[in-house]
Tab-separated table of C-alpha atoms in Angstrom:
chain	number	residue	atom	x	y	z
A	1239	PRO	CA	-8.346	7.439	-12.456
A	1240	THR	CA	-10.036	6.234	-15.602
A	1241	PHE	CA	-13.283	7.658	-16.956
A	1242	LEU	CA	-15.022	4.759	-15.189
A	1243	ALA	CA	-14.132	6.045	-11.718
A	1244	ASP	CA	-16.971	7.640	-9.789
A	1245	GLN	CA	-15.109	10.692	-8.534
A	1246	SER	CA	-17.980	11.638	-6.228
A	1247	PHE	CA	-16.493	9.111	-3.792
A	1248	PHE	CA	-13.149	10.928	-3.670
A	1249	GLY	CA	-12.561	12.837	-0.469
A	1250	ILE	CA	-15.094	10.981	1.693
A	1251	PHE	CA	-14.519	8.649	4.628
A	1252	ASP	CA	-10.768	7.923	4.795
A	1253	ASP	CA	-10.030	8.903	1.183
A	1254	VAL	CA	-8.132	12.147	0.570
A	1255	SER	CA	-7.896	11.981	-3.222
A	1256	VAL	CA	-7.155	15.393	-4.712
A	1257	GLY	CA	-6.118	16.143	-8.294
A	1258	THR	CA	-3.666	13.535	-9.536
A	1259	ASN	CA	-3.010	12.219	-6.011
A	1260	THR	CA	-5.804	9.652	-5.973
A	1261	TYR	CA	-6.721	6.544	-4.031
A	1262	THR	CA	-4.800	7.429	-0.885
A	1263	ASP	CA	-5.672	7.770	2.785
A	1264	LYS	CA	-4.871	10.533	5.271
A	1265	GLN	CA	-1.400	9.071	5.804
A	1266	GLY	CA	-0.657	9.057	2.062
A	1267	LEU	CA	-0.909	5.284	1.882
A	1268	PRO	CA	-2.486	3.677	-1.201
A	1269	TRP	CA	-5.839	1.874	-1.235
A	1270	GLY	CA	-4.641	-0.817	-3.627
A	1271	LEU	CA	-1.365	-2.372	-4.726
A	1272	ALA	CA	-0.093	-3.921	-7.949
A	1273	ILE	CA	2.858	-6.104	-6.986
A	1274	PRO	CA	4.918	-7.639	-9.810
A	1275	GLU	CA	5.373	-11.001	-8.072
A	1276	SER	CA	3.740	-13.100	-5.381
A	1277	LEU	CA	3.517	-11.580	-1.929
A	1278	LYS	CA	3.571	-13.397	1.386
A	1279	TYR	CA	0.569	-11.847	3.082
A	1280	PRO	CA	0.695	-10.367	6.564
A	1281	LYS	CA	-0.917	-12.564	9.192
A	1282	GLU	CA	-4.485	-11.780	10.210
A	1283	GLY	CA	-4.570	-8.549	12.201
A	1284	VAL	CA	-1.019	-7.508	11.228
A	1285	ALA	CA	-0.738	-4.178	9.414
A	1286	ILE	CA	1.229	-4.311	6.170
A	1287	TRP	CA	3.746	-1.777	7.512
A	1288	ASN	CA	4.437	-4.064	10.480
A	1289	ALA	CA	4.914	-7.096	8.236
A	1290	TYR	CA	6.966	-5.128	5.697
A	1291	PRO	CA	8.805	-2.312	7.510
A	1292	LEU	CA	9.927	-0.639	4.260
A	1293	PHE	CA	6.332	-0.234	3.036
A	1294	ASN	CA	5.724	3.231	4.494
A	1295	ALA	CA	8.928	4.667	3.052
A	1296	TRP	CA	7.908	3.313	-0.359
A	1297	ALA	CA	4.354	4.659	-0.116
A	1298	GLU	CA	5.315	8.063	1.272
A	1299	SER	CA	7.897	8.527	-1.506
A	1300	ASN	CA	5.258	7.757	-4.178
A	1301	GLY	CA	7.180	4.624	-5.054
A	1302	THR	CA	10.585	6.200	-5.656
A	1303	GLU	CA	12.272	4.745	-2.540
A	1304	GLU	CA	12.421	1.178	-1.202
A	1305	GLN	CA	11.041	-0.270	-4.427
A	1306	ALA	CA	11.691	-3.844	-3.277
A	1307	TRP	CA	9.766	-3.392	0.011
A	1308	TYR	CA	7.615	-6.482	-0.702
A	1309	GLU	CA	10.469	-8.965	-1.100
A	1310	VAL	CA	10.388	-11.609	1.611
A	1311	GLN	CA	13.955	-10.802	2.701
A	1312	PHE	CA	12.650	-7.453	4.001
A	1313	ALA	CA	9.642	-8.938	5.822
A	1314	SER	CA	9.394	-9.155	9.592
A	1315	GLN	CA	9.622	-12.850	10.334
A	1316	GLY	CA	6.655	-14.108	12.321
A	1317	GLN	CA	4.452	-11.368	10.849
A	1318	ILE	CA	3.794	-12.978	7.454
A	1319	VAL	CA	2.028	-16.159	6.368
A	1320	GLU	CA	4.676	-18.703	5.419
């Protein structure tokens, strides 16, 4: 985090930020994403890991595996907004 982050919020509610592992939940999934291209959003009520089945592998590997998880070819058809 930058010096602007209020670290008193780390570790409360669903956040389990510790040390350099910040902005993650109890499952190790990130709170925010920076995607290098446009993303077809999951439909309302659809979890991102259901719309993009490779998402969890990417998140749990800290971004080293399944780096193209967000590409539409890997999306579950019918789960994303076309």
